[in-house]
Amino acid sequence: MILKLKPAFKDYLWGGTKLKTDFGFESELDKLAEGWMLSCHKDGENTVENGAYAGKTLSEVIELEGRDILGENGKKFDFFPILIKLIDAKNDLSVQVHPDNEYALRVEGEYGKTECWYVLDCDEGAELIYGFKKKISTDEFRARIADNSFLDVVNKVKVKKGDFFFIEAGTLHAIGGGILLCEIQQNSNTTYRVYDYNRKDKDGNTRPLHVDKAVDVTLCEPPKYGTKPQGEVKTIDGGKSQKLVDCELFKVKRIDVESEVSFNVGKNSFVSVVVLDGEGEIENGSDTLGLKKGDSIFIAADSGKVVLKGKLSLIKTTV
Ligand code: ZN
């Protein structure tokens, strides 16, 4: 079963317009900060665009079909396990941190958040914040938040298209202005904001900070991981494939279809396909759907052979 999903959009104050102008999404919102491409989260659910389930939310489809469509790995989670977003940061996002599962389930009643970013495009000189330059104490972190000097100790990284960041729960981070990326994350919206550049929204309000919780969960040290995908680009039948990350929460690949690429969807996991560029189609059994930049497809676990045709760049995610 292949389902085309309609994204949910967010017009957060730091967002730009590339998701409209570059990805062609239509929305009444002026700016599109985020497109939630694979989401069962209550704050922005996907609805199905094709077939017998057209108009239903993805959560409703899972309820009607049964949790087997998530696969053995997907069923282990109490909630839908992941959330995939396209993010267009025209301006800097707040500096933030997410708790791990243990803390989040205890304090917030949802999963924590480990996330990863694949940089799709960026302005010359764009940078982001990824952990700290060197290890500091929790007391120093708290003191530097209070006197507004902690930006002096964070690890600022200049980014390039194709860079990849694995942001384990507890890692301080911020996407900088001028960066367009795809984010794959645990399905959680728990964010502890440390610093928001003293910005005010259109009503003159600042967004709340969550300093105590942030201090509880932040690892005040340099990041453990690099800034590149885990794997090299490999030639496969009909195209290219590159492992971006393979961890216990999600497995993410970039695939470039040059003519025709096929794979089998077995019992272990559902598959998400988010199209980054190009045009083509996807086939599963007697179902065929057209594909273009910005499309998001959910493939039920145990769907069997799936064929991608055309010229396409996409992100393939499983759990
Ligand atoms: Zn985050």
Short mmCIF file of C-alpha atoms and ligand atoms in Angstrom, two decimals:
data_model
loop_
_atom_site.label_atom_id
_atom_site.label_comp_id
_atom_site.label_asym_id
_atom_site.label_seq_id
_atom_site.Cartn_x
_atom_site.Cartn_y
_atom_site.Cartn_z
CA MET A 1 0.00 0.00 0.00
CA ILE A 2 1.42 3.37 -1.02
CA LEU A 3 -0.13 6.57 0.31
CA LYS A 4 0.63 10.10 -0.84
CA LEU A 5 0.59 12.43 2.15
CA LYS A 6 -0.43 16.06 2.32
CA PRO A 7 2.05 17.97 4.48
CA ALA A 8 1.11 20.18 7.42
CA PHE A 9 2.68 23.66 7.35
CA LYS A 10 3.94 25.98 10.08
CA ASP A 11 4.55 29.72 9.69
CA TYR A 12 6.96 30.23 12.62
CA LEU A 13 8.47 33.71 12.73
CA TRP A 14 11.91 32.68 11.45
CA GLY A 15 10.56 30.98 8.28
CA GLY A 16 11.09 31.90 4.63
CA THR A 17 9.28 31.31 1.35
CA LYS A 18 11.47 28.65 -0.33
CA LEU A 19 9.00 25.88 0.43
CA LYS A 20 6.58 27.78 -1.81
CA THR A 21 8.95 29.14 -4.44
CA ASP A 22 11.39 26.22 -4.57
CA PHE A 23 9.23 23.22 -3.57
CA GLY A 24 5.96 24.54 -5.03
CA PHE A 25 3.82 23.99 -1.94
CA GLU A 26 0.55 25.86 -1.84
CA SER A 27 -0.64 27.39 1.40
CA GLU A 28 -2.53 30.44 2.59
CA LEU A 29 0.26 31.16 5.07
CA ASP A 30 2.59 34.01 4.05
CA LYS A 31 5.75 32.20 4.93
CA LEU A 32 6.38 28.51 5.38
CA ALA A 33 8.93 27.74 8.06
CA GLU A 34 8.23 24.02 8.15
CA GLY A 35 6.48 21.41 6.06
CA TRP A 36 5.72 18.30 8.13
CA MET A 37 6.14 15.63 5.49
CA LEU A 38 5.60 12.50 7.60
CA SER A 39 3.61 13.23 10.71
CA CYS A 40 1.11 11.62 13.03
CA HIS A 41 1.79 14.31 15.64
CA LYS A 42 -1.28 16.07 17.05
CA ASP A 43 0.29 19.46 16.30
CA GLY A 44 0.27 18.82 12.54
CA GLU A 45 -1.09 15.60 11.05
CA ASN A 46 -0.72 14.42 7.48
CA THR A 47 -3.81 13.54 5.49
CA VAL A 48 -3.88 11.04 2.64
CA GLU A 49 -4.35 12.38 -0.90
CA ASN A 50 -4.96 9.23 -2.94
CA GLY A 51 -7.04 6.05 -3.02
CA ALA A 52 -9.67 4.68 -0.67
CA TYR A 53 -8.27 6.58 2.33
CA ALA A 54 -8.22 10.02 0.66
CA GLY A 55 -9.03 12.71 3.23
CA LYS A 56 -8.24 10.54 6.26
CA THR A 57 -5.34 11.33 8.56
CA LEU A 58 -2.40 8.94 8.61
CA SER A 59 -3.29 8.09 12.24
CA GLU A 60 -6.80 7.12 11.16
CA VAL A 61 -5.39 4.88 8.44
CA ILE A 62 -3.13 3.16 10.99
CA GLU A 63 -6.13 2.60 13.24
CA LEU A 64 -8.27 1.21 10.39
CA GLU A 65 -5.54 -0.98 8.87
CA GLY A 66 -3.98 -2.05 12.16
CA ARG A 67 -0.50 -1.36 13.52
CA ASP A 68 1.00 -4.13 11.37
CA ILE A 69 1.47 -1.51 8.63
CA LEU A 70 4.16 0.07 10.85
CA GLY A 71 6.18 -3.16 10.75
CA GLU A 72 7.77 -5.07 13.62
CA ASN A 73 10.17 -2.24 14.49
CA GLY A 74 7.52 0.47 14.20
CA LYS A 75 5.07 -1.43 16.42
CA LYS A 76 7.53 -1.45 19.33
CA PHE A 77 6.81 2.25 19.94
CA ASP A 78 3.67 3.38 21.80
CA PHE A 79 3.33 6.35 19.43
CA PHE A 80 4.15 6.75 15.75
CA PRO A 81 7.96 6.71 15.92
CA ILE A 82 9.22 9.49 13.65
CA LEU A 83 8.49 12.92 12.25
CA ILE A 84 10.06 14.22 9.01
CA LYS A 85 10.13 17.91 8.18
CA LEU A 86 11.43 20.25 5.52
CA ILE A 87 12.68 23.39 7.24
CA ASP A 88 13.34 26.76 5.60
CA ALA A 89 15.18 29.01 8.03
CA LYS A 90 15.29 32.55 6.68
CA ASN A 91 16.41 33.75 10.10
CA ASP A 92 18.14 32.03 13.01
CA LEU A 93 16.09 29.54 15.00
CA SER A 94 16.19 29.68 18.77
CA VAL A 95 19.05 27.91 20.50
CA GLN A 96 17.50 24.79 21.95
CA VAL A 97 17.93 21.32 23.33
CA HIS A 98 15.68 18.25 23.52
CA PRO A 99 15.50 15.73 26.36
CA ASP A 100 16.18 12.02 25.96
CA ASN A 101 13.41 9.41 26.24
CA GLU A 102 13.89 8.76 29.94
CA TYR A 103 13.58 12.44 30.94
CA ALA A 104 10.84 13.28 28.41
CA LEU A 105 8.58 10.35 29.27
CA ARG A 106 8.95 11.14 32.98
CA VAL A 107 8.52 14.92 32.75
CA GLU A 108 6.54 15.56 29.54
CA GLY A 109 4.66 12.32 28.83
CA GLU A 110 6.07 11.95 25.32
CA TYR A 111 9.26 10.67 23.74
CA GLY A 112 12.43 12.68 23.82
CA LYS A 113 14.01 13.79 20.63
CA THR A 114 17.08 12.76 18.74
CA GLU A 115 17.06 14.39 15.34
CA CYS A 116 19.20 14.67 12.25
CA TRP A 117 19.58 17.30 9.55
CA TYR A 118 20.43 16.87 5.91
CA VAL A 119 21.33 20.23 4.36
CA LEU A 120 19.51 20.71 1.04
CA ASP A 121 20.63 24.24 0.29
CA CYS A 122 22.21 27.19 2.05
CA ASP A 123 23.36 30.76 1.57
CA GLU A 124 27.08 31.49 1.34
CA GLY A 125 28.48 31.66 4.87
CA ALA A 126 25.41 30.18 6.57
CA GLU A 127 26.18 28.56 9.91
CA LEU A 128 24.52 26.64 12.69
CA ILE A 129 25.16 25.81 16.32
CA TYR A 130 26.12 22.22 17.15
CA GLY A 131 27.15 21.51 20.74
CA PHE A 132 29.95 23.32 22.55
CA LYS A 133 33.51 24.26 21.54
CA LYS A 134 34.86 22.61 24.68
CA LYS A 135 33.47 20.91 27.76
CA ILE A 136 32.09 23.31 30.36
CA SER A 137 30.35 22.73 33.68
CA THR A 138 26.59 22.91 34.13
CA ASP A 139 27.13 25.86 36.48
CA GLU A 140 29.08 27.72 33.83
CA PHE A 141 26.34 26.99 31.27
CA ARG A 142 23.69 28.39 33.62
CA ALA A 143 25.78 31.46 34.43
CA ARG A 144 26.47 32.14 30.75
CA ILE A 145 22.75 31.90 29.90
CA ALA A 146 22.06 34.43 32.66
CA ASP A 147 24.68 36.94 31.47
CA ASN A 148 24.02 36.32 27.76
CA SER A 149 27.57 35.14 27.04
CA PHE A 150 27.00 31.46 26.20
CA LEU A 151 27.19 32.11 22.44
CA ASP A 152 30.94 32.60 23.11
CA VAL A 153 31.31 28.91 24.03
CA VAL A 154 29.03 27.19 21.50
CA ASN A 155 30.38 25.33 18.46
CA LYS A 156 29.44 27.31 15.35
CA VAL A 157 29.75 25.36 12.10
CA LYS A 158 29.70 26.76 8.57
CA VAL A 159 27.49 24.52 6.44
CA LYS A 160 27.46 23.29 2.86
CA LYS A 161 24.83 21.53 0.78
CA GLY A 162 25.03 17.78 1.51
CA ASP A 163 26.28 18.17 5.10
CA PHE A 164 24.62 15.94 7.66
CA PHE A 165 24.26 16.46 11.41
CA PHE A 166 23.24 13.83 13.96
CA ILE A 167 21.81 15.65 16.95
CA GLU A 168 21.54 13.26 19.81
CA ALA A 169 19.11 14.20 22.59
CA GLY A 170 20.93 16.55 24.97
CA THR A 171 22.95 18.28 22.23
CA LEU A 172 22.61 22.07 22.15
CA HIS A 173 21.68 23.18 18.63
CA ALA A 174 20.28 25.93 16.43
CA ILE A 175 19.65 26.12 12.71
CA GLY A 176 21.05 29.38 11.36
CA GLY A 177 19.42 31.73 8.86
CA GLY A 178 19.82 30.88 5.17
CA ILE A 179 19.64 27.09 5.59
CA LEU A 180 17.11 24.76 3.95
CA LEU A 181 17.18 21.24 5.32
CA CYS A 182 15.34 17.98 5.80
CA GLU A 183 14.98 16.95 9.42
CA ILE A 184 14.28 13.38 10.50
CA GLN A 185 13.47 13.12 14.18
CA GLN A 186 11.74 11.18 16.87
CA ASN A 187 8.06 12.03 16.99
CA SER A 188 8.14 14.58 19.76
CA ASN A 189 7.62 18.29 20.01
CA THR A 190 9.36 18.80 23.34
CA THR A 191 11.83 21.64 22.93
CA TYR A 192 13.65 23.52 25.68
CA ARG A 193 14.54 26.94 24.41
CA VAL A 194 17.71 28.48 25.83
CA TYR A 195 17.99 31.70 23.85
CA ASP A 196 15.75 33.37 21.26
CA TYR A 197 17.83 36.42 20.22
CA ASN A 198 15.39 38.58 22.25
CA ARG A 199 12.93 38.46 19.36
CA LYS A 200 9.30 39.52 19.63
CA ASP A 201 6.38 38.18 17.60
CA LYS A 202 3.85 40.37 15.78
CA ASP A 203 1.99 40.93 19.05
CA GLY A 204 5.14 42.06 20.83
CA ASN A 205 5.59 38.88 22.87
CA THR A 206 8.81 36.99 23.39
CA ARG A 207 8.67 33.19 23.31
CA PRO A 208 9.16 31.46 26.65
CA LEU A 209 12.58 30.11 27.63
CA HIS A 210 12.98 26.86 29.56
CA VAL A 211 16.31 27.38 31.24
CA ASP A 212 15.96 24.98 34.19
CA LYS A 213 14.89 22.03 32.07
CA ALA A 214 17.52 22.88 29.46
CA VAL A 215 20.23 22.88 32.11
CA ASP A 216 18.91 19.50 33.36
CA VAL A 217 19.29 17.78 29.99
CA THR A 218 22.11 19.55 28.11
CA LEU A 219 25.41 17.75 27.54
CA CYS A 220 27.82 20.68 27.91
CA GLU A 221 30.51 19.26 25.63
CA PRO A 222 31.58 19.08 21.97
CA PRO A 223 29.42 16.90 19.69
CA LYS A 224 30.48 13.25 19.25
CA TYR A 225 29.69 13.16 15.54
CA GLY A 226 30.99 14.83 12.39
CA THR A 227 29.18 16.91 9.80
CA LYS A 228 29.00 14.47 6.89
CA PRO A 229 26.74 11.52 6.00
CA GLN A 230 27.84 8.18 7.50
CA GLY A 231 28.26 6.46 4.12
CA GLU A 232 29.85 7.13 0.74
CA VAL A 233 27.81 7.52 -2.46
CA LYS A 234 27.41 4.03 -3.99
CA THR A 235 26.26 3.01 -7.43
CA ILE A 236 23.19 0.75 -7.32
CA ASP A 237 21.03 -0.70 -10.08
CA GLY A 238 19.43 2.28 -11.86
CA GLY A 239 20.91 5.04 -9.70
CA LYS A 240 22.94 5.95 -6.60
CA SER A 241 22.49 5.47 -2.88
CA GLN A 242 24.13 7.04 0.17
CA LYS A 243 23.65 6.11 3.81
CA LEU A 244 23.01 9.29 5.81
CA VAL A 245 22.56 7.59 9.19
CA ASP A 246 21.74 4.21 10.63
CA CYS A 247 20.86 4.32 14.34
CA GLU A 248 18.45 2.45 16.59
CA LEU A 249 15.75 5.10 16.04
CA PHE A 250 15.82 5.49 12.26
CA LYS A 251 17.73 4.53 9.12
CA VAL A 252 17.99 7.22 6.47
CA LYS A 253 19.35 7.07 2.92
CA ARG A 254 19.53 9.45 0.04
CA ILE A 255 18.64 7.75 -3.24
CA ASP A 256 19.12 9.20 -6.70
CA VAL A 257 17.02 7.43 -9.31
CA GLU A 258 18.58 7.76 -12.76
CA SER A 259 16.30 5.29 -14.57
CA GLU A 260 14.64 2.72 -12.32
CA VAL A 261 15.42 1.68 -8.74
CA SER A 262 13.51 -1.05 -6.93
CA PHE A 263 13.53 -2.31 -3.36
CA ASN A 264 11.52 -4.72 -1.27
CA VAL A 265 9.43 -3.51 1.68
CA GLY A 266 9.38 -6.33 4.19
CA LYS A 267 7.82 -6.93 7.61
CA ASN A 268 10.38 -4.95 9.63
CA SER A 269 9.36 -1.39 8.88
CA PHE A 270 7.19 0.95 6.88
CA VAL A 271 9.09 3.15 4.41
CA SER A 272 8.89 6.91 3.99
CA VAL A 273 9.93 8.51 0.71
CA VAL A 274 10.31 12.30 0.52
CA VAL A 275 11.12 13.63 -2.94
CA LEU A 276 13.81 16.33 -2.94
CA ASP A 277 14.02 16.90 -6.66
CA GLY A 278 12.97 15.62 -10.07
CA GLU A 279 9.97 13.81 -11.47
CA GLY A 280 8.91 10.23 -11.93
CA GLU A 281 6.61 7.63 -10.51
CA ILE A 282 6.32 4.96 -7.85
CA GLU A 283 4.79 1.52 -8.41
CA ASN A 284 3.63 -1.11 -5.93
CA GLY A 285 1.55 -4.02 -7.20
CA SER A 286 -1.23 -2.52 -9.29
CA ASP A 287 -0.85 0.96 -7.74
CA THR A 288 1.08 3.73 -9.49
CA LEU A 289 1.49 7.29 -8.28
CA GLY A 290 3.20 10.20 -10.00
CA LEU A 291 6.10 11.73 -8.07
CA LYS A 292 7.49 15.24 -8.07
CA LYS A 293 9.62 17.45 -5.87
CA GLY A 294 8.01 17.87 -2.44
CA ASP A 295 5.93 14.68 -2.54
CA SER A 296 5.83 12.45 0.52
CA ILE A 297 4.90 8.78 0.29
CA PHE A 298 4.13 6.34 3.11
CA ILE A 299 4.63 2.69 2.16
CA ALA A 300 3.05 0.16 4.51
CA ALA A 301 5.31 -2.56 5.92
CA ASP A 302 5.17 -5.85 3.98
CA SER A 303 4.08 -4.12 0.76
CA GLY A 304 6.57 -6.14 -1.31
CA LYS A 305 8.33 -4.81 -4.37
CA VAL A 306 8.38 -1.05 -4.92
CA VAL A 307 9.72 0.47 -8.13
CA LEU A 308 10.81 4.09 -8.53
CA LYS A 309 11.09 5.38 -12.09
CA GLY A 310 12.26 8.62 -13.64
CA LYS A 311 14.84 11.15 -12.52
CA LEU A 312 14.44 11.61 -8.79
CA SER A 313 16.41 12.53 -5.69
CA LEU A 314 14.76 11.39 -2.51
CA ILE A 315 15.18 10.59 1.16
CA LYS A 316 14.19 7.06 2.16
CA THR A 317 13.59 6.44 5.85
CA THR A 318 12.78 3.29 7.80
CA VAL A 319 12.75 2.44 11.51
ZN ZN B 1 15.72 20.65 17.57
#
